[in-house]
Short mmCIF file of C-alpha atoms in Angstrom, two decimals:
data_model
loop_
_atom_site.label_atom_id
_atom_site.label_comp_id
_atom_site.label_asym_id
_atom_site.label_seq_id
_atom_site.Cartn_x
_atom_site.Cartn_y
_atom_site.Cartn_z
CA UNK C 1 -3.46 -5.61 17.63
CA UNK C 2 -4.88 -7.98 15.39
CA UNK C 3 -2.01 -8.91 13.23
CA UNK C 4 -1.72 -12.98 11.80
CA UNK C 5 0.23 -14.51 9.27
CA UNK C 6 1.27 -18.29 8.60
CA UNK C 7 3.67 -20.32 6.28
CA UNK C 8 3.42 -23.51 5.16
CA UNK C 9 5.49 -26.03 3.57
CA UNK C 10 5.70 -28.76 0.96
CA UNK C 11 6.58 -31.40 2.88
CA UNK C 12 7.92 -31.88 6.77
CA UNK C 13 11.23 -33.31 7.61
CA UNK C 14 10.94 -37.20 9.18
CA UNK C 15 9.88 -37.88 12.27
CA UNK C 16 13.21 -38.64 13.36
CA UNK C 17 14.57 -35.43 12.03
CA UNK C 18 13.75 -33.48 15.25
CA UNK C 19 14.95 -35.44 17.89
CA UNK C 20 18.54 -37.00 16.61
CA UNK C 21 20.63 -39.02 13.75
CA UNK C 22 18.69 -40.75 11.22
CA UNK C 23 19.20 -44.76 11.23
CA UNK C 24 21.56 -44.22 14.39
CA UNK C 25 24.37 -42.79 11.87
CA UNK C 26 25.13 -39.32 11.36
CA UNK C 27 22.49 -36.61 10.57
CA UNK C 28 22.67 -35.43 6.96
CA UNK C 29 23.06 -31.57 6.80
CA UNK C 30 19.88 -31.85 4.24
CA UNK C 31 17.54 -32.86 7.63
CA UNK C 32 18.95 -29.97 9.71
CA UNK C 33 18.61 -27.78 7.20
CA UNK C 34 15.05 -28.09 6.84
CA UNK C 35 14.51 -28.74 10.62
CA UNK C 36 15.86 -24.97 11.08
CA UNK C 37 13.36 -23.61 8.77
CA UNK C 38 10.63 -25.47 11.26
CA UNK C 39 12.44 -24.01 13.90
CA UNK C 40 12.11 -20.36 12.59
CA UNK C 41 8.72 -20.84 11.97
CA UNK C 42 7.88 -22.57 14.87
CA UNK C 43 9.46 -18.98 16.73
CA UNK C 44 7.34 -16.67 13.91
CA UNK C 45 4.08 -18.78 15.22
CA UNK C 46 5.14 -17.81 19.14
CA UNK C 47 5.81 -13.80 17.44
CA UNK C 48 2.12 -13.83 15.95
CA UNK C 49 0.99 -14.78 19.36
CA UNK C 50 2.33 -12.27 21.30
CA UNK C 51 1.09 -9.69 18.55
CA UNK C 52 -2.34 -11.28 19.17
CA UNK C 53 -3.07 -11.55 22.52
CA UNK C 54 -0.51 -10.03 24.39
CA UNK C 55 -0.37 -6.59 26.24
CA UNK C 56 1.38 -4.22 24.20
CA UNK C 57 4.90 -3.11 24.53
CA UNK C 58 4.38 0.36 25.67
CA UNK C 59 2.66 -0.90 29.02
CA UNK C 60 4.85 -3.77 29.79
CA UNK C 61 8.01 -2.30 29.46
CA UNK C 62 10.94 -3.12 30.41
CA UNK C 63 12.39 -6.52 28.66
CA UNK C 64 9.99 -8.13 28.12
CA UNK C 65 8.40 -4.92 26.42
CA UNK C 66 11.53 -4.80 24.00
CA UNK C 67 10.34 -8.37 22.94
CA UNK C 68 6.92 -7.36 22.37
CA UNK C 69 8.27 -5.18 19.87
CA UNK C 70 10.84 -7.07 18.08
CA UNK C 71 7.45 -9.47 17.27
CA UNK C 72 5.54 -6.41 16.01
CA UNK C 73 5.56 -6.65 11.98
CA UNK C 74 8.55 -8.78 12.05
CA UNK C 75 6.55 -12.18 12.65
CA UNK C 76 4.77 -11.73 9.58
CA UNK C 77 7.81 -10.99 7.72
CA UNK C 78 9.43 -13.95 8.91
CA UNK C 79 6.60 -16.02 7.64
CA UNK C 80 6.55 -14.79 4.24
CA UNK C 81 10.00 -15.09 3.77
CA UNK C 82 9.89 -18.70 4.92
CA UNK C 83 7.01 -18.69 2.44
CA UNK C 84 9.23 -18.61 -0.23
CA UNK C 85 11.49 -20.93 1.26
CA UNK C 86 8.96 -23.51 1.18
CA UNK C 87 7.42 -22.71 -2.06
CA UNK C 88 10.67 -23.98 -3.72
CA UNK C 89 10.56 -26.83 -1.80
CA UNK C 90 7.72 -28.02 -3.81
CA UNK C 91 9.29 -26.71 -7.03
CA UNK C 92 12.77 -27.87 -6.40
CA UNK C 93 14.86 -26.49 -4.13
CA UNK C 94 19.16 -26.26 -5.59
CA UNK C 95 17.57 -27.59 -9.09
CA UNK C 96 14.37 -26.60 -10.63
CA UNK C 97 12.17 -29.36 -11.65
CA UNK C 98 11.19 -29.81 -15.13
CA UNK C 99 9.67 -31.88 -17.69
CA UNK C 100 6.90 -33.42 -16.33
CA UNK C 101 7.88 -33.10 -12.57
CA UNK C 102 7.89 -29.34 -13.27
CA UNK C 103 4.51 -29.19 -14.59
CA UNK C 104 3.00 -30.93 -11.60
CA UNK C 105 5.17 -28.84 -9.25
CA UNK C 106 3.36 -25.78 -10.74
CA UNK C 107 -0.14 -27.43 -10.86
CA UNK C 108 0.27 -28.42 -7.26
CA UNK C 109 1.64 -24.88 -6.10
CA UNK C 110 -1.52 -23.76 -8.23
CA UNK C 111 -3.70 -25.95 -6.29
CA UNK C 112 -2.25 -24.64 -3.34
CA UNK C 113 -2.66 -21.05 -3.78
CA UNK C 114 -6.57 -21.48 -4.69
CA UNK C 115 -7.10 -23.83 -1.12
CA UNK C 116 -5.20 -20.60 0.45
CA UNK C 117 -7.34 -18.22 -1.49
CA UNK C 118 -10.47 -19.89 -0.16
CA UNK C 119 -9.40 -20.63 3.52
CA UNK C 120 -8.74 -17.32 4.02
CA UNK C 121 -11.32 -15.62 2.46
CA UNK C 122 -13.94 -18.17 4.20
CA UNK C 123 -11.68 -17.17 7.55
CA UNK C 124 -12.24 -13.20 6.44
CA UNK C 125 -15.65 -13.09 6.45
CA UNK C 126 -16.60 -14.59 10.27
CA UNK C 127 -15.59 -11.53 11.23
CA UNK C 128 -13.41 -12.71 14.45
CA UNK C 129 -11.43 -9.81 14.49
CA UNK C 130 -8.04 -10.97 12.83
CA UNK C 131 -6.88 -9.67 9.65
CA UNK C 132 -5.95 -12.74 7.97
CA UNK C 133 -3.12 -13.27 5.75
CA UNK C 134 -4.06 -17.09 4.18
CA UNK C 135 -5.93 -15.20 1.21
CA UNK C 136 -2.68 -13.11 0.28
CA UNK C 137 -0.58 -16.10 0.41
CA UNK C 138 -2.29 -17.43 -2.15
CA UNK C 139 -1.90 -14.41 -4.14
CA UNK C 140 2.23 -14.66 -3.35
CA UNK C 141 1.92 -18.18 -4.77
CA UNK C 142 0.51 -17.01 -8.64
CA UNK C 143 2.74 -13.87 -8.62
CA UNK C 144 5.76 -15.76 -7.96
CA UNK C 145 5.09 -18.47 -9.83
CA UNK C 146 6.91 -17.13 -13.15
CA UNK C 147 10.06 -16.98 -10.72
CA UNK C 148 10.32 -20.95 -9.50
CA UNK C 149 12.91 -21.34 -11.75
CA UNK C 150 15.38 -18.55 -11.68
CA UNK C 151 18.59 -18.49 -9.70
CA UNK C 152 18.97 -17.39 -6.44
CA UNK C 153 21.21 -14.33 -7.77
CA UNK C 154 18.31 -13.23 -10.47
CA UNK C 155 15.46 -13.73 -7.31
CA UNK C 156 17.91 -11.41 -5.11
CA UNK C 157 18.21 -9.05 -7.70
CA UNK C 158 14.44 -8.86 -8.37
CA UNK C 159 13.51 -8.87 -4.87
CA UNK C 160 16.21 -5.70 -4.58
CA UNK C 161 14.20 -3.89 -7.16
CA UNK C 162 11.34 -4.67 -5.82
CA UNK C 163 11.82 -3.45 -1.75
CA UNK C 164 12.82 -0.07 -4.24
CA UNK C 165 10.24 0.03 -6.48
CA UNK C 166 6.86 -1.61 -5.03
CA UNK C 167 6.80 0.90 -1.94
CA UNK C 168 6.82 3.94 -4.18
CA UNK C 169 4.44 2.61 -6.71
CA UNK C 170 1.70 1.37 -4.10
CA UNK C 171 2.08 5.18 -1.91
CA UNK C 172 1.72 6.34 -5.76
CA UNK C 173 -1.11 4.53 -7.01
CA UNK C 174 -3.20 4.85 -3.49
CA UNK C 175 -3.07 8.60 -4.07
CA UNK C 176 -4.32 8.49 -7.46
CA UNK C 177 -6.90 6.06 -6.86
CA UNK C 178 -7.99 8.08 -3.53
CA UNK C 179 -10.84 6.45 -0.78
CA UNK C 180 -13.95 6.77 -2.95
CA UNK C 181 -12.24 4.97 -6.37
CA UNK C 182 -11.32 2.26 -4.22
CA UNK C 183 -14.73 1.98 -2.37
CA UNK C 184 -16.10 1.91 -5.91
CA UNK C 185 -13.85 -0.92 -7.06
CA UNK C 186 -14.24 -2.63 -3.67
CA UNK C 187 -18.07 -2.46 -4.45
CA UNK C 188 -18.12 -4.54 -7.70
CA UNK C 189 -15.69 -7.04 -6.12
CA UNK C 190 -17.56 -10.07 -5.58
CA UNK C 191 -15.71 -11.33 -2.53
CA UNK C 192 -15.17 -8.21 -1.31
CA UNK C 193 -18.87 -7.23 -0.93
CA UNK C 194 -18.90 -10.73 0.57
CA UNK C 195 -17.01 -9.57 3.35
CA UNK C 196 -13.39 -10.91 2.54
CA UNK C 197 -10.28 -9.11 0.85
CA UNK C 198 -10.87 -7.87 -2.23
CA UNK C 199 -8.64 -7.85 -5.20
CA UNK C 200 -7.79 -4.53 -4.53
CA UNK C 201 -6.88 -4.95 -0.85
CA UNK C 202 -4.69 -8.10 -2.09
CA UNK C 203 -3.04 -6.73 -4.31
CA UNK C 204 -2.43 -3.05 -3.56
CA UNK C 205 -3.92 -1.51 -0.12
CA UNK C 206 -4.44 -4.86 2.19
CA UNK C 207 -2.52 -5.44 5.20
CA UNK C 208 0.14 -7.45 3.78
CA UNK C 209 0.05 -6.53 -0.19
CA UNK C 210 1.55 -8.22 -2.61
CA UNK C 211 2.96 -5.03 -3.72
CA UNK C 212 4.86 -4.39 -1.01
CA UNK C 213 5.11 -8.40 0.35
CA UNK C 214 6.43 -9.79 -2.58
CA UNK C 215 10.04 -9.07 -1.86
CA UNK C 216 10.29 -11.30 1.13
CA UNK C 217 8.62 -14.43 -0.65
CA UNK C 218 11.17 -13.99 -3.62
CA UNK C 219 14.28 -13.30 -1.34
CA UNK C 220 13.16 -16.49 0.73
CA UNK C 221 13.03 -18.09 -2.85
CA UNK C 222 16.10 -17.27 -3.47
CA UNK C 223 17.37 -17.99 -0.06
CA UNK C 224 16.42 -21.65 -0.60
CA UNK C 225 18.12 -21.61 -3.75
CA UNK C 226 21.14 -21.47 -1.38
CA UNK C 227 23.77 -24.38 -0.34
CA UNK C 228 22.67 -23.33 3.47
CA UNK C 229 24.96 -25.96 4.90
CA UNK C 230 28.37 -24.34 3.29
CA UNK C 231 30.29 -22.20 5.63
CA UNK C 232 30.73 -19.60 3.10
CA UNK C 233 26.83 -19.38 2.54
CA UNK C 234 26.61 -19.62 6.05
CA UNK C 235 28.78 -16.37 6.73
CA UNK C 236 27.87 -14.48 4.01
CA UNK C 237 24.53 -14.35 5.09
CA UNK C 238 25.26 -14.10 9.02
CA UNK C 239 26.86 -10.78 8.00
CA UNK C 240 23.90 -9.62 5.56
CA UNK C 241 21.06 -10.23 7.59
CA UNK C 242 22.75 -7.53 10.43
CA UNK C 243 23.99 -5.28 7.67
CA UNK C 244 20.30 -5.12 6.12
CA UNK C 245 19.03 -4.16 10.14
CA UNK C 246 21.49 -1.71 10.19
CA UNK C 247 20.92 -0.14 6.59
CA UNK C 248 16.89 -0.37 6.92
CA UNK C 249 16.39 0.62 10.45
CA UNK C 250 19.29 2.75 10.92
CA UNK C 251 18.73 4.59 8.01
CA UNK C 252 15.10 5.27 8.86
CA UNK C 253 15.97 6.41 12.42
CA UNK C 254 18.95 8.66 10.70
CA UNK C 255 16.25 10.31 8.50
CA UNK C 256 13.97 11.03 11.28
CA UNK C 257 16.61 13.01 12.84
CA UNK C 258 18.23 14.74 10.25
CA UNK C 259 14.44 15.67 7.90
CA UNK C 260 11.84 16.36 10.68
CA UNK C 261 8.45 15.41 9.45
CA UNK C 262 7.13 17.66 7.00
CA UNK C 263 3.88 18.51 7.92
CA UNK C 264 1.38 20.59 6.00
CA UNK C 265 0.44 24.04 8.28
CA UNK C 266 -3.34 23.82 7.47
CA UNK C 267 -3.92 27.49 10.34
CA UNK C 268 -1.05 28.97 7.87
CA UNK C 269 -2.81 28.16 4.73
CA UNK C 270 -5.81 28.58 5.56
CA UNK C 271 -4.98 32.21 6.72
CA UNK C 272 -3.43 32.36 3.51
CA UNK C 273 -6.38 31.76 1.22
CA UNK C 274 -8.58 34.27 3.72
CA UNK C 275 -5.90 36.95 2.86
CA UNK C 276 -6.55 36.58 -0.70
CA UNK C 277 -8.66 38.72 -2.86
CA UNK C 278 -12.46 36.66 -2.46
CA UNK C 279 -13.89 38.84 -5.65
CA UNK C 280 -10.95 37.03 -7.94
CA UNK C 281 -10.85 33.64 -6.34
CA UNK C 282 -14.20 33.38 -4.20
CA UNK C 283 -14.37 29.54 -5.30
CA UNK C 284 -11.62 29.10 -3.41
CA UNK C 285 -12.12 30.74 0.12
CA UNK C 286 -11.83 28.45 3.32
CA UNK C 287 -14.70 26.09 3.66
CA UNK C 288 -15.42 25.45 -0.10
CA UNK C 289 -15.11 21.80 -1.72
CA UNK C 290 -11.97 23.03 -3.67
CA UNK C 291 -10.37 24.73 -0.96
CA UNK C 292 -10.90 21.54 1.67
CA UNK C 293 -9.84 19.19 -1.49
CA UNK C 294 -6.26 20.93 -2.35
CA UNK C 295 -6.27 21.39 1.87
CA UNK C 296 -6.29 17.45 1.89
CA UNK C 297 -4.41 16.70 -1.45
CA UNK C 298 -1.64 19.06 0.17
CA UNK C 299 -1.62 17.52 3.64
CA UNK C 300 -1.89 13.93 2.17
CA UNK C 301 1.24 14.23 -0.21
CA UNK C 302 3.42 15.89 2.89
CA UNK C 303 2.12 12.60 5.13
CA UNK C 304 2.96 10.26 2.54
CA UNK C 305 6.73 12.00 1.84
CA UNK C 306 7.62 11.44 5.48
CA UNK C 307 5.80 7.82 5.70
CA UNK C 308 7.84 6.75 2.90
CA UNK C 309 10.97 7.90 5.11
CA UNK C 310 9.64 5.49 8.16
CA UNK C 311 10.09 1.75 8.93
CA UNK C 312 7.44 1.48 11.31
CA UNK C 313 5.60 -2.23 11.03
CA UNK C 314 3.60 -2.49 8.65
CA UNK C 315 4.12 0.63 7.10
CA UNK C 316 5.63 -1.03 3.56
CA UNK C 317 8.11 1.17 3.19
CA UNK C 318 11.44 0.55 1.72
CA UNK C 319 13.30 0.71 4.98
CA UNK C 320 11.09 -1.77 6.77
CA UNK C 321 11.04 -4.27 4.20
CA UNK C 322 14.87 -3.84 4.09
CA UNK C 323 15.16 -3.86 8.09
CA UNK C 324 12.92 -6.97 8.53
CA UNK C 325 14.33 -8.95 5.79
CA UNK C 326 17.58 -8.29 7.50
CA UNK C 327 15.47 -10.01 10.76
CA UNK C 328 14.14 -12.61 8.73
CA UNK C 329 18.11 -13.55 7.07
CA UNK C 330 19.86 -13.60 10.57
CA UNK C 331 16.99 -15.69 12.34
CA UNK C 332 16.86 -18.43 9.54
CA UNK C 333 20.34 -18.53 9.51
CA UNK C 334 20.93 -18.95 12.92
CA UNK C 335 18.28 -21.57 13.97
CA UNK C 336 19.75 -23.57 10.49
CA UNK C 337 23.33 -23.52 11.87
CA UNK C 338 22.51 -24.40 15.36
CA UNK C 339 20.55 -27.05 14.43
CA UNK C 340 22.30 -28.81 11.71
CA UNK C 341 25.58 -28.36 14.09
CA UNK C 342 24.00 -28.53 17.75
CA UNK C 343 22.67 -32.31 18.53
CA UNK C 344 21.85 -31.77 21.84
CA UNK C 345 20.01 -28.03 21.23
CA UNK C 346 18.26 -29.99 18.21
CA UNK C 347 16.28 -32.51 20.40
CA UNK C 348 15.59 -30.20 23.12
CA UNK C 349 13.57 -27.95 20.56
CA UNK C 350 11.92 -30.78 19.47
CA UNK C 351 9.06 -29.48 21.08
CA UNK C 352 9.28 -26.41 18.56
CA UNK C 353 10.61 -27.74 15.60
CA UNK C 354 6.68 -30.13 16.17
CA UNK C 355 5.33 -26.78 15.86
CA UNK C 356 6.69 -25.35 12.89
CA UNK C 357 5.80 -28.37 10.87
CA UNK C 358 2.30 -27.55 11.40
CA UNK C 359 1.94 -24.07 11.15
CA UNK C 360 -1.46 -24.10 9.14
CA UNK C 361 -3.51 -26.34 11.61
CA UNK C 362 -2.37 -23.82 14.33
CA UNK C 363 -2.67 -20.95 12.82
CA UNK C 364 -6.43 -22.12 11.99
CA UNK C 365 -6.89 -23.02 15.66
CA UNK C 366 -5.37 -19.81 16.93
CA UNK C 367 -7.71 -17.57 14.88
CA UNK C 368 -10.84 -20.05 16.53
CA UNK C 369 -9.36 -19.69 20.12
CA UNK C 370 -9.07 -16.17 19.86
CA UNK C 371 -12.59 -15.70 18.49
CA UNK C 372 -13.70 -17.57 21.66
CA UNK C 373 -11.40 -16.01 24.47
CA UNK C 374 -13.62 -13.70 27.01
CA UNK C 375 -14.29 -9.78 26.02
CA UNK C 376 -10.99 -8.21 27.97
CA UNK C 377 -8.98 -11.21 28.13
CA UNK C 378 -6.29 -10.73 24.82
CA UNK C 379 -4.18 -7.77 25.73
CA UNK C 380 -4.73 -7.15 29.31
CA UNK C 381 -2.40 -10.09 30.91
CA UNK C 382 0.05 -12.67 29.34
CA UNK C 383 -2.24 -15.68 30.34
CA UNK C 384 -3.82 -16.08 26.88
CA UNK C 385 0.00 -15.82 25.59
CA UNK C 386 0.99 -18.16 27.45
CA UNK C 387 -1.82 -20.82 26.76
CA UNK C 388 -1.56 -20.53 23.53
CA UNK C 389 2.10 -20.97 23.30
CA UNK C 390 1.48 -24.37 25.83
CA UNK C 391 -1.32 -25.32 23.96
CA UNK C 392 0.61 -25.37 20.55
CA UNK C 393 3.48 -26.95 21.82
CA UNK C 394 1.46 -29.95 23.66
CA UNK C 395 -0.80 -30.58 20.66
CA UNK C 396 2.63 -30.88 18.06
CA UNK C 397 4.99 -32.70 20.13
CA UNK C 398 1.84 -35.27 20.64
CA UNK C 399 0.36 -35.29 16.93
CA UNK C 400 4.08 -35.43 15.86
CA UNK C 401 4.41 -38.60 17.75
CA UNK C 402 1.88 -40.27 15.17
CA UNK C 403 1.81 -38.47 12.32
CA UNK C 404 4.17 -36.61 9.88
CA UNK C 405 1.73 -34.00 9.37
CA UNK C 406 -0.29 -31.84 11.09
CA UNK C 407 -4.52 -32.62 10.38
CA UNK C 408 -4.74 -29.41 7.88
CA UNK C 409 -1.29 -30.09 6.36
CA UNK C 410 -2.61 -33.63 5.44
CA UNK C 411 -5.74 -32.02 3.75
CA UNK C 412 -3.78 -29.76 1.80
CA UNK C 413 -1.22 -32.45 0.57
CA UNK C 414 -3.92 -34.82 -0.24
CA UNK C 415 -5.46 -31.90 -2.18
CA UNK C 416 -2.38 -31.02 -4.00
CA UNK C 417 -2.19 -34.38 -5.34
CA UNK C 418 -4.74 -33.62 -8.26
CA UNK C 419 -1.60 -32.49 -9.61
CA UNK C 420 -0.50 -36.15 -10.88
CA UNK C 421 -3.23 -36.03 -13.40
CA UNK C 422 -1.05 -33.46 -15.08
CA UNK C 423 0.71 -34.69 -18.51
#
């Protein structure tokens, strides 16, 4: 397992935000709003650890093995969704900004998305045995760029077509390309022959494509487009984010009960083909180039029909990017509510809401610990889990004390301010 993602936002909530009332009076809905987000995040960073360095679910069992996999896949789409969130944070949240505060909004999300680009790729290529997502968040950040000022019923909409569309296209245009097109591409990409994600892998046949990814940043676009402290919003979107579990998931494990997988008989066909007439069709008897090539064409489309009818994580299917949108809605949704509403439950996460508001610095320190933990240690025992989850928490709720940011957050805000040279 060696699954990371990470979010990042424009700008954290005050200092005060986590931990009560702002000038002793009574919160504004605006601060617990964005102190859920942190919160959410704060519980996708614990997801990516247990992903990382934890046993995996089939030998635990039990409980806590259930929890194990509710983190599989689903931490990453939690992040990206949030990614959204955040990216219209910087471009202006209910209202778009414009003018001149809209150009530097889209210099400094451009700014942002090239820092991403080369974190990640510089991340990539030591080799430490994560697949890391900074590099395609920069990607989400260009592609959705066009969007930063539609409504959040046009980003739904388009983030609808796309869970439809982009699964199809990328099983599609994988096929046609085949292995050795794409080890050609890969092989005149300049930062892929330097050992980090191509612009093939980014875009189309990465871990976490755009092609397939891109629906979660635009639906948490949209979702920040959203009044998230009216009760209305609030409900309508406690009973979507269950109804998308149940549509996505439930629909996939319908499928697999009703279609079993269709898989290609290769003894039956081949048998067939030996049966044949080898003076007529002696290019095609078992063991030639064209008879293993339509063997594998044959077999590959049957694996991809019954892939596209999964919702396994990470398999970019329709049904799992419904499912764990559906995972991402009802989490954000329920740590916003509980902590714009619960006073008490908002200072004792303090602790977590500290680590959400930093996700970047320890996401960048998780990917260094793990490169250093002892051969054996990261999936045998919950130790590592553990330390890393204590280890986060300490570090936040201490740098939080003195700082609004965490030490890479501040870098990438003081970076993004080459924007006000914009006119």
């Amino acid at each position: 397992m060696t699954r990371t993602e990470i979010s990042h936002e424009a700008s954290p909530p005050p200092r005060t935000a986590p931990v009560g009332p702002v000038d002793g009076g009574e919160q504004p809905s605006s601060v617990g709003r964005l102190v859920g987000v942190d919160l959410a995040r704060a519980l996708a960073v614990f997801g990516m650890f247990a992903v990382h360095v934890a046993p995996p679910a089939e030998d635990v069992g039990g409980f806590a093995g259930r929890l194990l996999e509710l983190t599989e896949g689903r931490s990453s789409i939690l992040f990206a969704t949030l990614a959204g969130f955040s990216l219209m944070l910087i471009a202006g949240r209910r209202e778009p900004k414009t003018g001149l505060a809209g150009r530097r909004a889209r210099a400094r999300i451009v700014i942002r998305a090239l820092v991403l680009l080369v974190l990640g790729t510089v991340l990539t290529m030591l080799k430490t045995g994560i697949l890391v997502i900074l590099a395609f968040y920069g990607v989400y950040f260009l592609l959705a760029l066009p969007l930063i000022r539609l409504r959040a019923r046009t980003l739904a909409i388009i983030a609808a077509v796309l869970a439809v569309v982009g699964p199809q296209a990328a099983f599609g245009l994988k096929w046609l390309l085949g292995e050795s097109t794409a080890k050609s591409i890969d092989a005149y990409d300049p930062i892929a022959r330097l050992g980090g994600d191509g612009l093939l892998g980014l875009l189309l046949d990465g871990y976490y494509p755009a092609i397939t990814w891109m629906p979660f940043v635009i639906a948490g676009m949209a979702l920040a487009r959203l009044d998230l402290a009216a009760g209305v919003v609030q409900r309508r979107l406690a009973a979507l984010g269950p109804a998308l579990m149940a549509l996505g998931y439930g629909t996939a494990w319908l499928t697999a009960r009703l279609y079993p997988p269709i898989q290609a008989d290769r003894a039956a066909l081949k048998e067939a083909f030996a049966n044949l007439d080898p003076n007529s069709i002696e290019s095609l008897r078992p063991g030639s180039p064209a008879f293993d090539y339509i063997n594998s064409k044959v077999t590959d489309s049957a694996n991809m029909v019954v892939s596209l009818l999964g919702a396994e994580p990470h398999s970019g299917t329709t049904f799992e990017i419904i499912g764990g949108l559906g995972v991402a809605i009802t989490v954000l949704v329920c740590a916003t509510v509980a902590m714009a509403r619960l006073t008490w439950l908002r200072r004792l996460a303090s602790p977590l809401i500290a680590v959400g508001t930093m996700s970047l610095t320890l996401y960048v320190a998780h990917v260094a610990a793990y490169a250093m933990l002892p051969d054996g240690t990261a999936g045998t025992t919950f130790v590592p889990l553990l330390g890393f989850i204590a280890g986060s928490i300490l570090f936040a709720t201490v740098w939080s004390r003195f700082f609004r940011r965490g030490p890479l957050e501040y870098l990438l805000n003081s970076t993004t301010r080459l924007a006000k040279f914009v006119r």
